[in-house]
mmCIF file of C-alpha atoms in Angstrom:
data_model
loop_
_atom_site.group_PDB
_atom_site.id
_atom_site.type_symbol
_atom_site.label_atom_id
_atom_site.label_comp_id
_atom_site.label_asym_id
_atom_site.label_seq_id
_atom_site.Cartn_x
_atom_site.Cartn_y
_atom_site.Cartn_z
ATOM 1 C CA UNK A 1 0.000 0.000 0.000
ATOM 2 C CA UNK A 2 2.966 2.372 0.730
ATOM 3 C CA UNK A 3 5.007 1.378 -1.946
ATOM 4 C CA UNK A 4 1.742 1.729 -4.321
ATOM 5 C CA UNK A 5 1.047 6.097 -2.569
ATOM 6 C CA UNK A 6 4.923 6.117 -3.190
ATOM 7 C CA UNK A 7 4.692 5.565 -7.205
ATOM 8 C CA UNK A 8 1.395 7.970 -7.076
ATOM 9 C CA UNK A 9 2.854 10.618 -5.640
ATOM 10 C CA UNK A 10 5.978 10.317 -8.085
ATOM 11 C CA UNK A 11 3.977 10.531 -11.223
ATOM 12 C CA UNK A 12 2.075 13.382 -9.807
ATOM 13 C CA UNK A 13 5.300 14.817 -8.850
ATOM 14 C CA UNK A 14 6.630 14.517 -12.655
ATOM 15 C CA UNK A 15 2.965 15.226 -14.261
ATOM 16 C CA UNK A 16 3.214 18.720 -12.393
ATOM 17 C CA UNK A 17 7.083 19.722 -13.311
ATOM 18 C CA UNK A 18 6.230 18.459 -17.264
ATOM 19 C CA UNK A 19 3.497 20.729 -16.689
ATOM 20 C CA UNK A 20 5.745 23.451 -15.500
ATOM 21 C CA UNK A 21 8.351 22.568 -18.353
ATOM 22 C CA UNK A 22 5.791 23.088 -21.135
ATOM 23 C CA UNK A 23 4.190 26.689 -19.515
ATOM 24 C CA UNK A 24 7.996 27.824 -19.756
ATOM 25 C CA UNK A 25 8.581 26.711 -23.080
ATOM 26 C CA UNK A 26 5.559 28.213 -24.887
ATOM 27 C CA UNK A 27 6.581 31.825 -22.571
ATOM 28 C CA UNK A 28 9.870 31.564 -24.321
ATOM 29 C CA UNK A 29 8.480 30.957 -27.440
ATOM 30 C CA UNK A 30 5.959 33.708 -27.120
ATOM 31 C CA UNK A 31 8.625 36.238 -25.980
ATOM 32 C CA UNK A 32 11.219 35.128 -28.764
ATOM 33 C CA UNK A 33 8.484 36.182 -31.062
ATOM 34 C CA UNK A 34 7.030 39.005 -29.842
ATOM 35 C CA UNK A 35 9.565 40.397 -27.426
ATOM 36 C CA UNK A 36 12.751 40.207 -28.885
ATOM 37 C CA UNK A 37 15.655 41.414 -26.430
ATOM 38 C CA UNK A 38 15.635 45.197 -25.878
ATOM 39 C CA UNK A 39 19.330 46.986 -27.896
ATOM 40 C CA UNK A 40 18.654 49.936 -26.161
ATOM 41 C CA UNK A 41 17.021 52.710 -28.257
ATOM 42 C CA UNK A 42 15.143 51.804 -31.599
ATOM 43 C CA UNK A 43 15.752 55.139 -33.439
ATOM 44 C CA UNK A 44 18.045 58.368 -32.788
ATOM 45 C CA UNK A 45 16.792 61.033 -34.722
ATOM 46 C CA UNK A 46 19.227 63.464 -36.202
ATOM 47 C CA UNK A 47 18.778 67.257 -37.555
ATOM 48 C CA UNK A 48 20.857 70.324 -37.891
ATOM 49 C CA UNK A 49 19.047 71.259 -34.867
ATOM 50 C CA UNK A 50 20.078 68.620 -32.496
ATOM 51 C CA UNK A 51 22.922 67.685 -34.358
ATOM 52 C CA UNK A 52 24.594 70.944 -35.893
ATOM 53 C CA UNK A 53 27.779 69.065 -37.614
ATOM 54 C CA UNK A 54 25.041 67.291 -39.466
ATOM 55 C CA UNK A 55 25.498 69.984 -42.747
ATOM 56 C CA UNK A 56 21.833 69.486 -44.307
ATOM 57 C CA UNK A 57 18.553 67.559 -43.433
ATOM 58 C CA UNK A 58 18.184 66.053 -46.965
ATOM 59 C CA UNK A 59 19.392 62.865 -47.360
ATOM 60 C CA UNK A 60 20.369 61.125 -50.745
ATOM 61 C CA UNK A 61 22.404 58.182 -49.821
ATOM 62 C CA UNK A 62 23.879 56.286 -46.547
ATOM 63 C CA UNK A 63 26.756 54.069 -46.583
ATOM 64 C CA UNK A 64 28.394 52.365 -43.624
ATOM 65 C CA UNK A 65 32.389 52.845 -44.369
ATOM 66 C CA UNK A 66 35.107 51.246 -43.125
ATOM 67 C CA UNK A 67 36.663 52.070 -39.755
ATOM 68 C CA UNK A 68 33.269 52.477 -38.240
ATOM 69 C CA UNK A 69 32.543 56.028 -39.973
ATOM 70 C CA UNK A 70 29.248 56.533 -42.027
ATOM 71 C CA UNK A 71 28.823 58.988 -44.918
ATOM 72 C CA UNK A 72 26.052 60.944 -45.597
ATOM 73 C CA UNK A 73 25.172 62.070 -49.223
ATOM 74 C CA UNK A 74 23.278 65.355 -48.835
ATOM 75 C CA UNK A 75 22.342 68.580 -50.213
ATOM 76 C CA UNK A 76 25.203 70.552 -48.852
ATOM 77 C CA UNK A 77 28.041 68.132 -49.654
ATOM 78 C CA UNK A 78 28.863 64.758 -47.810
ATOM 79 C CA UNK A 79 28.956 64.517 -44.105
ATOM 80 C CA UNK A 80 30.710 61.659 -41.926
ATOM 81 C CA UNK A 81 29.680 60.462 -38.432
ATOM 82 C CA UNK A 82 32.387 58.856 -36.545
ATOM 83 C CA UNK A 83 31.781 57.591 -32.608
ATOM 84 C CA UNK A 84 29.715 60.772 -32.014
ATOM 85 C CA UNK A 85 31.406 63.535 -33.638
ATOM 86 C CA UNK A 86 30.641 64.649 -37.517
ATOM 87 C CA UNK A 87 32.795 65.950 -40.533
ATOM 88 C CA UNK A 88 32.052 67.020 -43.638
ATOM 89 C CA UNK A 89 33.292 67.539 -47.308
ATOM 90 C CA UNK A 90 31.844 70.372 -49.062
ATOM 91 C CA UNK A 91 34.349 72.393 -51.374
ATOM 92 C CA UNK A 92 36.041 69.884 -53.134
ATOM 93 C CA UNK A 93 32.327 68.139 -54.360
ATOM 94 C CA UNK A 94 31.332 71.961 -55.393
ATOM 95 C CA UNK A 95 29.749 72.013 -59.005
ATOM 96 C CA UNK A 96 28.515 74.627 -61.165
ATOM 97 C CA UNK A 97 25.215 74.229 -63.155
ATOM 98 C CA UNK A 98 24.903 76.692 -65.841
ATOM 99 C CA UNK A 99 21.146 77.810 -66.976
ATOM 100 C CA UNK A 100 20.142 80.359 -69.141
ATOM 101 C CA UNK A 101 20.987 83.681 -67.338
ATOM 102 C CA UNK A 102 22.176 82.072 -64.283
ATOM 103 C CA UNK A 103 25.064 79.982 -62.361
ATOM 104 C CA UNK A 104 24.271 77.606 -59.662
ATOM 105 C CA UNK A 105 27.384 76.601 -57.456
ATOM 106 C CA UNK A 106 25.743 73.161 -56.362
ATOM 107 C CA UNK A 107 27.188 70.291 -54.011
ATOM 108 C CA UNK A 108 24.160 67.767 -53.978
ATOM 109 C CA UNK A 109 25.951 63.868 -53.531
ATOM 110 C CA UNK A 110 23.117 61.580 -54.699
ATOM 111 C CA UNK A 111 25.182 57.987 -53.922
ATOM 112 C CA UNK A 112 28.208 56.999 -52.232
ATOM 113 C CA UNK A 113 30.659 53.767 -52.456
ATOM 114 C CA UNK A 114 33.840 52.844 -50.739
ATOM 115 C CA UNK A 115 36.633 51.128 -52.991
ATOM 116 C CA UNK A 116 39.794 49.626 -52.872
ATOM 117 C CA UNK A 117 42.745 51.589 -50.341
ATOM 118 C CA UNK A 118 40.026 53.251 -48.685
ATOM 119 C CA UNK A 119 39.179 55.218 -51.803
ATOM 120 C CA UNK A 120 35.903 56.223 -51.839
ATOM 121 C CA UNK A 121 33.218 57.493 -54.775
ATOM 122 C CA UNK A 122 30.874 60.483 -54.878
ATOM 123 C CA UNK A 123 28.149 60.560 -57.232
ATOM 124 C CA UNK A 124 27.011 64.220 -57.709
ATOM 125 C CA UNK A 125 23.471 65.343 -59.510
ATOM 126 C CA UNK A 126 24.997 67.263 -62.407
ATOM 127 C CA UNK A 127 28.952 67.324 -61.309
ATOM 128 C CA UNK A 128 29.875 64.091 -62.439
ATOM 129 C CA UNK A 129 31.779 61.282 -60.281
ATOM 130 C CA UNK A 130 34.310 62.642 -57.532
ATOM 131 C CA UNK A 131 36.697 60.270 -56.331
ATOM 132 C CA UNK A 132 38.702 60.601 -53.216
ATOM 133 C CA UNK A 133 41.955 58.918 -52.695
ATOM 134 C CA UNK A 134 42.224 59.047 -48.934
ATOM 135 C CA UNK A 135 45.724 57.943 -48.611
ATOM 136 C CA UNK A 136 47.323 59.392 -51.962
ATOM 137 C CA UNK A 137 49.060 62.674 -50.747
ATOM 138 C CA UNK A 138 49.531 63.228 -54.710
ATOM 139 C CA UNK A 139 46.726 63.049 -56.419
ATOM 140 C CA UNK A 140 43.846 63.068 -53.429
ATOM 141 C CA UNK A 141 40.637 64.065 -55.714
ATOM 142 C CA UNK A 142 39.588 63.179 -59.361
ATOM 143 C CA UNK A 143 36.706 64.153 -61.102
ATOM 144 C CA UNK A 144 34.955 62.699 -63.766
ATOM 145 C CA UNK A 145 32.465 64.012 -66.040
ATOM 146 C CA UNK A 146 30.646 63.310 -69.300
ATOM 147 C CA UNK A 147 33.141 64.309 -71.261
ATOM 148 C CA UNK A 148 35.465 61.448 -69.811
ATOM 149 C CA UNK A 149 32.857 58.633 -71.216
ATOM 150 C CA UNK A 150 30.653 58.566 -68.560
ATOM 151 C CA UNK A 151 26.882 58.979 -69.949
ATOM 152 C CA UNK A 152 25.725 61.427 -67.710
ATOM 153 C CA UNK A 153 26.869 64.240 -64.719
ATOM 154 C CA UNK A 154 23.712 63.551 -63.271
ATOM 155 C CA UNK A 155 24.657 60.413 -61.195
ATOM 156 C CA UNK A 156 22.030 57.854 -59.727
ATOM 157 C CA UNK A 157 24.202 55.124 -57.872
ATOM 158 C CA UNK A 158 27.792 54.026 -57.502
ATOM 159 C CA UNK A 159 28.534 50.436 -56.468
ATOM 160 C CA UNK A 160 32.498 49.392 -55.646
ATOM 161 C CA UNK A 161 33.828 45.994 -55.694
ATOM 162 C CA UNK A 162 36.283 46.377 -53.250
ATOM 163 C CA UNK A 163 37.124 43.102 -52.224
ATOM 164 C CA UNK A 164 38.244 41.826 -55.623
ATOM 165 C CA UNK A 165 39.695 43.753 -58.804
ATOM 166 C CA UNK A 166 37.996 47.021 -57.565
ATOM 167 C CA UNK A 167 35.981 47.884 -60.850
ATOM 168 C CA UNK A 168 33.103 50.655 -59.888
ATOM 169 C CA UNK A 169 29.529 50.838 -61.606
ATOM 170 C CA UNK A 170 27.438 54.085 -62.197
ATOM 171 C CA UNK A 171 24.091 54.218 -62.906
ATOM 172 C CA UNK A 172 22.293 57.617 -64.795
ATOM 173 C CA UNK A 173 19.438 58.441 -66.365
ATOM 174 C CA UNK A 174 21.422 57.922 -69.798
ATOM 175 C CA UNK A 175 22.955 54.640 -68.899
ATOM 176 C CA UNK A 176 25.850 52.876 -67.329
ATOM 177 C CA UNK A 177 29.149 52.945 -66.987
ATOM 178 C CA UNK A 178 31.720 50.670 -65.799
ATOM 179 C CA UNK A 179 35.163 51.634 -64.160
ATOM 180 C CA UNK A 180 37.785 49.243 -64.798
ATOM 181 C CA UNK A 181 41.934 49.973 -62.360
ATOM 182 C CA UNK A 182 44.708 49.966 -64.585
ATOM 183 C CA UNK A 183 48.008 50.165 -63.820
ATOM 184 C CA UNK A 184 47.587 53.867 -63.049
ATOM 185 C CA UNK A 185 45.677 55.728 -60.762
ATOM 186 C CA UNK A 186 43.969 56.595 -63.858
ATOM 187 C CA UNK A 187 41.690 53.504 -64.781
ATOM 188 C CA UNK A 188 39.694 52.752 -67.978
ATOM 189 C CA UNK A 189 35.799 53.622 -68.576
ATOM 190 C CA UNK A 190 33.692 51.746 -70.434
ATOM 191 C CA UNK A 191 30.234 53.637 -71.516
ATOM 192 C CA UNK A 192 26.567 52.523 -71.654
ATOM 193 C CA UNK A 193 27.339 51.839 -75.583
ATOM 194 C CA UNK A 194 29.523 49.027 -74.601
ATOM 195 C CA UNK A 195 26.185 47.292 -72.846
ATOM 196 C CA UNK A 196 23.264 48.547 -73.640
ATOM 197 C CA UNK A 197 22.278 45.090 -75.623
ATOM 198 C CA UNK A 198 21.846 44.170 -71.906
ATOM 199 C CA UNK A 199 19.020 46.888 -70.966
ATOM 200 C CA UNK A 200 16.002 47.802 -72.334
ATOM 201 C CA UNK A 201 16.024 51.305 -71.364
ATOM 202 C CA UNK A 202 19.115 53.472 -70.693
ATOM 203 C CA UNK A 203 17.250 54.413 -67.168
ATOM 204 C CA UNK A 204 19.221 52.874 -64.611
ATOM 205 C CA UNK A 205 18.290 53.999 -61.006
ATOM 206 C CA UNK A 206 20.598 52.511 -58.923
ATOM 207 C CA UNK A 207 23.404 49.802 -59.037
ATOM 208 C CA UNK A 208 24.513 47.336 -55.653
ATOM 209 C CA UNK A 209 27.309 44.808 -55.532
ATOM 210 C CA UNK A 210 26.747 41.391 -53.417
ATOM 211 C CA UNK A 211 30.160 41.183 -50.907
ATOM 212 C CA UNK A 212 30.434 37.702 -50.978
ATOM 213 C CA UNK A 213 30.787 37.158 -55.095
ATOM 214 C CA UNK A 214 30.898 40.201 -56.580
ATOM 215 C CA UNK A 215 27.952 39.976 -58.741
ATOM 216 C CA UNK A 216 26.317 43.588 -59.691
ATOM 217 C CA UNK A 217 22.393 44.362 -59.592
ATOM 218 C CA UNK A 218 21.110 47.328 -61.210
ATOM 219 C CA UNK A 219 17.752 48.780 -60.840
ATOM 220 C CA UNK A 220 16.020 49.683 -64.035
ATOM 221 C CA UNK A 221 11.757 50.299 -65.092
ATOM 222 C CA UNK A 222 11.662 46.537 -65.784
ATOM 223 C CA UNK A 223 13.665 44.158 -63.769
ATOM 224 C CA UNK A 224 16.895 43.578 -62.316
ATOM 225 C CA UNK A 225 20.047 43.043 -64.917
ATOM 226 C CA UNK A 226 22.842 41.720 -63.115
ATOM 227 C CA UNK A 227 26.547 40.996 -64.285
ATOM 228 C CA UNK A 228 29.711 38.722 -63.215
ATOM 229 C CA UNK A 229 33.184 38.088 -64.114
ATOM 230 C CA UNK A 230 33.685 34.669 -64.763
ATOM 231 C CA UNK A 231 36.338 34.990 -66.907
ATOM 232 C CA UNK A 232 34.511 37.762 -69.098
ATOM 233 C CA UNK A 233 31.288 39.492 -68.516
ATOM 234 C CA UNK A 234 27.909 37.114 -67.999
ATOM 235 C CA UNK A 235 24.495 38.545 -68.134
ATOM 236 C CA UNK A 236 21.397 37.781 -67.340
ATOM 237 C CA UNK A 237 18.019 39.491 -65.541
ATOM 238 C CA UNK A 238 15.875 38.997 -63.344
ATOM 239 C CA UNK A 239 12.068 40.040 -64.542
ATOM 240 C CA UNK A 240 9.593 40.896 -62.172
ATOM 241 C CA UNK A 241 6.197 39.535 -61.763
ATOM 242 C CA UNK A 242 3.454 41.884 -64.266
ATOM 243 C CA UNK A 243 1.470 41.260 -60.611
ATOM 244 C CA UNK A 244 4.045 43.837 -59.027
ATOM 245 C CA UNK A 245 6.417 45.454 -62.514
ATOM 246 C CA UNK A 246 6.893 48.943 -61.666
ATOM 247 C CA UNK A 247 9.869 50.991 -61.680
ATOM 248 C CA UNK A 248 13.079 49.521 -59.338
ATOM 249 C CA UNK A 249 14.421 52.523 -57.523
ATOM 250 C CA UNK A 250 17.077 51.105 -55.512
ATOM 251 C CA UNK A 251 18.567 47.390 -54.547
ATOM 252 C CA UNK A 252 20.699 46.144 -51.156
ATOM 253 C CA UNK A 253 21.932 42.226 -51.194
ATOM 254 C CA UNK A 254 21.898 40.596 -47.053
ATOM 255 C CA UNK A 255 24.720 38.564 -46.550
ATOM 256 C CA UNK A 256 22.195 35.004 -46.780
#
C-alpha cells in the first residue's frame, strides 16, 4: 500500500514539473516572437538642430564605411559620423550648373561607395563622379564628367567591388558605366554603348554589388540586370512579376 502512494505521488510529482516545463517553453516561445531582447534605443533622430555638424537635413544616400565612420550624401556636400562627432566635405564636391541667365554653385551627392585603399566614390546630380583617394598625398581628388565617357553628370548610384579587382559601376538616367583599375591611378571607362544590348532602357536607377561574389544588380523600369566576371562578362536578368512590374528605384543584397 505504501510502496503503491509512493509511485502515485511520483507521477504526480513529474505530471506537475512536465506541466511546468511546457508553460515555460511556450513563454519563451511567445517572448522570442514578440519580445525580442531590448538593444537599447530603436531610433536616434538626427537634424541640424540637435545635431549641428550634421550639414543638411536632406538625405540622398547612406553608406556604412570602413573604420566604423558613415557617410552621408546630402544637399550641402557629404557629411561623416564617426563615434559621435561629424565631418564634412563640401568644397572639393562643389559644381557649377549653368542655366540660361544664371550659375548655380551646387554640391548635392546623390550615392556613395567605398573602394579599394580606402578610396571612396561620390556621385554628384549634375557634377559628375568625384573620387577621393584618402591615402594618396599626390593626387587626393579626381573628377569625372561626361566628357570622360561617362553617360551622364547627373549620377544615380555608384557600387564598388572592393574586395576583388575594384571595378566601380554608375548608374544615370542615360545609362551605365563601368570603371575598370589599370596600372595607373587613372583607370579605364567603359560607356553605356559598350552594354546597352543588356538593358532595355538606358534608365538605370541605382546599381549594388553582393560582398560575398561580386555579382552587380542594377535597378532599371523593368527588372533587375545583373553581371559577373567569370572569366569575361555574364548577363542575365531577373524580370519581375506583371502582378508587381513597376519601376526599381534602388537594390541592397543581405549577406544570406
Amino acid at each position: 500500500m505504501i510502496n503503491q502512494k509512493i509511485i502515485t505521488m511520483s507521477r504526480t510529482i513529474n505530471s506537475i514539473f512536465l506541466l511546468i516545463l511546457i508553460i515555460i517553453s511556450f513563454q519563451g516561445c511567445k517572448n522570442s516572437q514578440n519580445d525580442p531582447p531590448v538593444r537599447g534605443s530603436i531610433w536616434t533622430k538626427f537634424t541640424r538642430e540637435n545635431s549641428p555638424g550634421l550639414i543638411d537635413n536632406n538625405i540622398f544616400a547612406i553608406l556604412p564605411g570602413s573604420e566604423d565612420r558613415i557617410w552621408f550624401g546630402t544637399d550641402s556636400g557629404a557629411a561623416s559620423y564617426y563615434h559621435g562627432s561629424w565631418s564634412a566635405i563640401r568644397e572639393s564636391l562643389s559644381y557649377i550648373i549653368y542655366g540660361p541667365g544664371f550659375d548655380i554653385k551646387c554640391q548635392r551627392v546623390m550615392a556613395i561607395a567605398e573602394g579599394q585603399q580606402g578610396t571612396l566614390w561620390f556621385g554628384t546630380d549634375g557634377g559628375g563622379v568625384r573620387r577621393y583617394n584618402r591615402y594618396n598625398a599626390i593626387k587626393a581628388w579626381q573628377r569625372y564628367s561626361a566628357s570622360d565617357g561617362i553617360p551622364s553628370d547627373f549620377i544615380k548610384g555608384i557600387a564598388a567591388d572592393k574586395y576583388r579587382k575594384g571595378d566601380v559601376w554608375i548608374t544615370t538616367l542615360s545609362g551605365v558605366a563601368h570603371y575598370v583599375p589599370t596600372s595607373t591611378i587613372e583607370g579605364l571607362w567603359y560607356t553605356h554603348s559598350e552594354y546597352s544590348q543588356h538593358f532595355t532602357s538606358a534608365t538605370v536607377r541605382g546599381v549594388t554589388i553582393n560582398p560575398s561574389n561580386g555579382w552587380t544588380f542594377f535597378a532599371t523600369h523593368d527588372g533587375v540586370p545583373y553581371v559577373y566576371d567569370d572569366n569575361g562578362l555574364r548577363w542575365g536578368k531577373f524580370p519581375i512579376m506583371d502582378a508587381y512590374n513597376s519601376p526599381v528605384l534602388s537594390i541592397a543584397v543581405d549577406y544570406s
